[in-house]
Short mmCIF file of C-alpha atoms in Angstrom, two decimals:
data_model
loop_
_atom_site.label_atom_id
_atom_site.label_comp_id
_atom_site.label_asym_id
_atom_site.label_seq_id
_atom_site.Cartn_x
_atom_site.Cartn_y
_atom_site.Cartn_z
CA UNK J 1 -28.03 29.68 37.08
CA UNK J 2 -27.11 25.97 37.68
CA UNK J 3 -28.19 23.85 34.41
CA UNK J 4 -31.13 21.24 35.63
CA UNK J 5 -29.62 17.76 36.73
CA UNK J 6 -30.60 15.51 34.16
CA UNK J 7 -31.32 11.92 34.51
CA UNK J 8 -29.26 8.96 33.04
CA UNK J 9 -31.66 8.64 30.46
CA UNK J 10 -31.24 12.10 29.28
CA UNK J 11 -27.38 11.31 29.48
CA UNK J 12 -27.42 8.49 27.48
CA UNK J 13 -29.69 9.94 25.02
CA UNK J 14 -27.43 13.45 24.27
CA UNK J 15 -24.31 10.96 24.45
CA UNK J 16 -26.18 9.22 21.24
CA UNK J 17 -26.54 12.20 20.01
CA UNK J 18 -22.67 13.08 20.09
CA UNK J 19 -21.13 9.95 18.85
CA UNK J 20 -23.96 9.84 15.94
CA UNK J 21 -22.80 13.18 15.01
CA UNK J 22 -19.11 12.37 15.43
CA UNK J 23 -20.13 8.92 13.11
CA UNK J 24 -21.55 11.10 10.42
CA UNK J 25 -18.81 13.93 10.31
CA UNK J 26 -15.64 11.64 10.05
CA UNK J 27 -17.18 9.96 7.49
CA UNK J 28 -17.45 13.18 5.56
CA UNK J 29 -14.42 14.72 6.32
CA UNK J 30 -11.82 12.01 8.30
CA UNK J 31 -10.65 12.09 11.51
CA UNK J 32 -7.94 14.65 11.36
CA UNK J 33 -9.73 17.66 10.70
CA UNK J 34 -12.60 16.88 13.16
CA UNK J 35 -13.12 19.14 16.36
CA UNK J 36 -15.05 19.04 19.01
CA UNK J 37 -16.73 22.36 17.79
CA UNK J 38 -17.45 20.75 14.76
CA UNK J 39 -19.05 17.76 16.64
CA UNK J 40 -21.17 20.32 19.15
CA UNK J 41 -22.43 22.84 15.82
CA UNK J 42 -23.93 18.91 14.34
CA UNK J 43 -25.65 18.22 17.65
CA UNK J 44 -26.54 22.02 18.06
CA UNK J 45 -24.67 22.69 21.52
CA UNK J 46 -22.09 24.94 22.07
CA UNK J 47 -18.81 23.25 22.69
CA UNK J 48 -18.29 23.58 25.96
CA UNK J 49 -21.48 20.87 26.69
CA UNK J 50 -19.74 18.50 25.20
CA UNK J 51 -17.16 18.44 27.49
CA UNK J 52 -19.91 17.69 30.13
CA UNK J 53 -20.44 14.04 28.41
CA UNK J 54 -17.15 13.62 27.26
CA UNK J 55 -13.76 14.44 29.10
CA UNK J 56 -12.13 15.40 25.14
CA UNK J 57 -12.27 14.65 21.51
CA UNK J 58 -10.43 11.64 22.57
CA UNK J 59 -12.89 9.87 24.49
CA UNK J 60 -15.51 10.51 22.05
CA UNK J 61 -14.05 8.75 19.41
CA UNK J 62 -13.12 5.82 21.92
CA UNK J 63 -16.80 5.65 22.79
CA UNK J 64 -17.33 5.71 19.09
CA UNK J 65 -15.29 2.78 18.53
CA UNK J 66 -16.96 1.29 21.47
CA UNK J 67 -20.21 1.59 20.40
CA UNK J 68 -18.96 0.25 16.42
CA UNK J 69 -17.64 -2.82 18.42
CA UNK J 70 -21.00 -3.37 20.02
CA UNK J 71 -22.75 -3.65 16.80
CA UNK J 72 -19.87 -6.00 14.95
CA UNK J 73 -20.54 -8.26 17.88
CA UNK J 74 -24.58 -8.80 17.18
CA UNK J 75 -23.22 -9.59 12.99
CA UNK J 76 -20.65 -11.85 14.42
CA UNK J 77 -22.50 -13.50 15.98
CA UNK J 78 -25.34 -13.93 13.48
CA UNK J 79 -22.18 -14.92 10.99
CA UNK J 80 -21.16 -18.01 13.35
CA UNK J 81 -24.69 -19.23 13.38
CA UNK J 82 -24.79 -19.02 9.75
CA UNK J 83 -21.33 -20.74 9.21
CA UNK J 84 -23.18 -23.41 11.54
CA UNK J 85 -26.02 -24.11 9.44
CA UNK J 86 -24.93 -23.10 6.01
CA UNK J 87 -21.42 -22.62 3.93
CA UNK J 88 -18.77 -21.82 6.12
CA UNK J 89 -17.33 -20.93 2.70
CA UNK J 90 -19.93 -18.25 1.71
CA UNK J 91 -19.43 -16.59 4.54
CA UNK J 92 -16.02 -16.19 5.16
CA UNK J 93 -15.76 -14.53 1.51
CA UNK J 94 -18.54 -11.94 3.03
CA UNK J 95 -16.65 -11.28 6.09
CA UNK J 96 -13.42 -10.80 4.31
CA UNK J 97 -14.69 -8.84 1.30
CA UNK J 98 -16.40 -6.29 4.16
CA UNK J 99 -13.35 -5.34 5.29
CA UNK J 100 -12.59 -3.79 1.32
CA UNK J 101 -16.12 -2.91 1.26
CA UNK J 102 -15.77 -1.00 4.15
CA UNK J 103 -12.77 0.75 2.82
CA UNK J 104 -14.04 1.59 -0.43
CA UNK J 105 -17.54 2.88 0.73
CA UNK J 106 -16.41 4.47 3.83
CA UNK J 107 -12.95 5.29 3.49
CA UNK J 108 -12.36 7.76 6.50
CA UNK J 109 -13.91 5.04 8.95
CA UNK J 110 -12.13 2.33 8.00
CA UNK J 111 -8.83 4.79 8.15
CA UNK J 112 -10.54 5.92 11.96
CA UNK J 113 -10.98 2.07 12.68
CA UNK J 114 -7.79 0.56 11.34
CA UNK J 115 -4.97 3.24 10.54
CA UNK J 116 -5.49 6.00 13.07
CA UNK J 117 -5.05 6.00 16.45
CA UNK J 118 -6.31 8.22 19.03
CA UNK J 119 -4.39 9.02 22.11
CA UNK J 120 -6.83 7.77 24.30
CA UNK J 121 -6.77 4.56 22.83
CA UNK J 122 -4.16 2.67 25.03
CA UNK J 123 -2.09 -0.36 23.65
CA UNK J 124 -4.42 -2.28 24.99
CA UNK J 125 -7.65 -1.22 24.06
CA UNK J 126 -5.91 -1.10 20.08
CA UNK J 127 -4.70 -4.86 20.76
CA UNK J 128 -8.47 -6.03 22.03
CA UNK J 129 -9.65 -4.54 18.42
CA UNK J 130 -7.38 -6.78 16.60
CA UNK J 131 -8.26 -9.74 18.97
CA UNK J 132 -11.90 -9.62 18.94
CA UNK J 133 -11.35 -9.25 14.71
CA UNK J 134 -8.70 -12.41 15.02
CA UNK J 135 -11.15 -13.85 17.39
CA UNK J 136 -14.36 -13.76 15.33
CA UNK J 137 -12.21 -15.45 12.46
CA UNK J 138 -10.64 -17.93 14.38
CA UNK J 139 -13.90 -19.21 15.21
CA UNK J 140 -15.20 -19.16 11.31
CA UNK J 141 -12.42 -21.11 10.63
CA UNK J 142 -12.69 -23.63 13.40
CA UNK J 143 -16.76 -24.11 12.25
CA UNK J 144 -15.31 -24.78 8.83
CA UNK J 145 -12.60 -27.27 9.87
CA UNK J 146 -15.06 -29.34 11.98
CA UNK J 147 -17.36 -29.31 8.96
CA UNK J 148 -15.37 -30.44 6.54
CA UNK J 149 -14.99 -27.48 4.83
CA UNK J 150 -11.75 -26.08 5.48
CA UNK J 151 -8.23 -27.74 5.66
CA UNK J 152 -6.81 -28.61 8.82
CA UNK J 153 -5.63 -25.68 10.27
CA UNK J 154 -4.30 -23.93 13.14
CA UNK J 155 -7.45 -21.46 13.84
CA UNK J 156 -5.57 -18.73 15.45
CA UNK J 157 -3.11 -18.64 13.28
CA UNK J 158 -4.99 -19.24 10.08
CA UNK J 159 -7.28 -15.99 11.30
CA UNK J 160 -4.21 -14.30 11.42
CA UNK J 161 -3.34 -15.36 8.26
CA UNK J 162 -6.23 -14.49 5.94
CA UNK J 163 -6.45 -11.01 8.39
CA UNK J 164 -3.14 -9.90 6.71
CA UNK J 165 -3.99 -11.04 3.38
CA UNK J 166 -6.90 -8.96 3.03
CA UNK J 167 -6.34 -5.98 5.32
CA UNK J 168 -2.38 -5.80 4.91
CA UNK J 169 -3.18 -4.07 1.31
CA UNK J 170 -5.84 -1.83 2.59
CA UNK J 171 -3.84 -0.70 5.49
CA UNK J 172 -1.08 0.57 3.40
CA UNK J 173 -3.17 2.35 1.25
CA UNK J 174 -4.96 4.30 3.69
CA UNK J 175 -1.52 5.37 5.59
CA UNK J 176 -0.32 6.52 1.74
CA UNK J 177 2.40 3.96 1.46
CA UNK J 178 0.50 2.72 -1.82
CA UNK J 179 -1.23 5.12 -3.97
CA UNK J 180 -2.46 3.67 -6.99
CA UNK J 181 -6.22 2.95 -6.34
CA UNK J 182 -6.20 0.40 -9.52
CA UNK J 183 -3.30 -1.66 -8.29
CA UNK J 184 -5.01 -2.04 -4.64
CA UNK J 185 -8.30 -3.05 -6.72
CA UNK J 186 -6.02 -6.01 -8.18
CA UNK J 187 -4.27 -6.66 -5.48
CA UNK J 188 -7.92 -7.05 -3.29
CA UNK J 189 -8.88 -9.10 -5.32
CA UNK J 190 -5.82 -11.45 -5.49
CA UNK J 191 -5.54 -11.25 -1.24
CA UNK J 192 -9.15 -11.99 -0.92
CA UNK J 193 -8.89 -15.59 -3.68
CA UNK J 194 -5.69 -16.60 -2.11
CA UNK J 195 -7.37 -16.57 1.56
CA UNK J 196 -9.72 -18.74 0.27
CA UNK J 197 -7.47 -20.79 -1.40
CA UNK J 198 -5.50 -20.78 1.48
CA UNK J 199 -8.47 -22.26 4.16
CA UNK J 200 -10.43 -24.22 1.73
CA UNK J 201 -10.98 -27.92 1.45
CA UNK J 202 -13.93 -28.24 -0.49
CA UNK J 203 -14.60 -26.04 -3.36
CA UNK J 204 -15.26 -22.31 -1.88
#
């Protein structure tokens, strides 16, 4: 018997349902052990109707990221408006220090968002993620320039800048290239003072 067409409102709704199941499985057990039966036994389907909504595990966790993008661009922008009207300062420590927050209470996310790669992520789609991060900076740091804040700096390359200072340490953690949680504790903590060491004009 053919299954009932459903409307794009159902559509949207079960492909909601997916990617909040996909959301709360990696962050219990990472993205590597994470199957699409996994993903279908959370939403209650069997697998095979999750293929209907999604082409492969792949383009669920692209969506995913998608949809995480979506919601960092509503903060962002709240961020800029708040770098407008208060301390540029203040909140470029909050945006930095999420990135280790992020890491520390979500630690299979932040590996999903930063250190692994799906296939169906292209080059290009992996290079918008770093711009839109770069991008959202960038424009911090320009607010805090014109405001007296910040030192005279090249924006784009100053977001680059403070980017690898606080994310560089995280980065190799996560991949396993450092391993000793209490060094990457100290070493967060001295990335995160020396970006704002690095930017600041007035006293951050």
């Amino acid at each position: 018997m053919a299954r009932p067409k459903q409307s794009a409102t159902e559509i949207t709704a079960m492909r909601e349902r997916i990617l909040n199941a996909t959301f709360e499985l990696l962050t219990q057990q990472g993205l590597q052990t994470l199957s699409v039966r996994a993903i279908a036994e959370q939403v209650g389907v069997s697998h095979m109707t999750l293929y209907t909504y999604f082409e492969n595990r792949d383009a669920i966790f692209y969506a995913l990221r998608e949809r995480q993008r979506g919601k960092k661009h509503q903060r962002r922008a709240a961020q800029l408006q708040e770098a407008q009207s208060g301390d540029p300062c203040v909140v470029m420590r909050e945006v930095l220090a999420s990135y280790a927050r992020l890491a520390e209470e979500h630690p299979r996310l932040y590996q999903f968002l930063w250190v692994h790669t799906a296939a169906h992520a292209t080059q290009h789609h992996q290079e918008h993620r770093f711009a839109c991060n770069l991008n959202h900076l960038a424009a911090l740091i320009e607010i805090g320039v014109e405001r007296g804040f910040f030192r005279q700096l090249d924006p784009d390359l100053a977001a680059a800048t403070v980017f690898s200072f606080v994310n560089g340490p995280l980065i190799l953690y996560h991949s396993g290239h450092l391993q000793d949680r209490d060094r990457l504790r100290a070493i967060e903590a001295e990335a995160l003072a020396t970006a704002l060491t690095y930017l600041k004009k007035k006293e951050c």
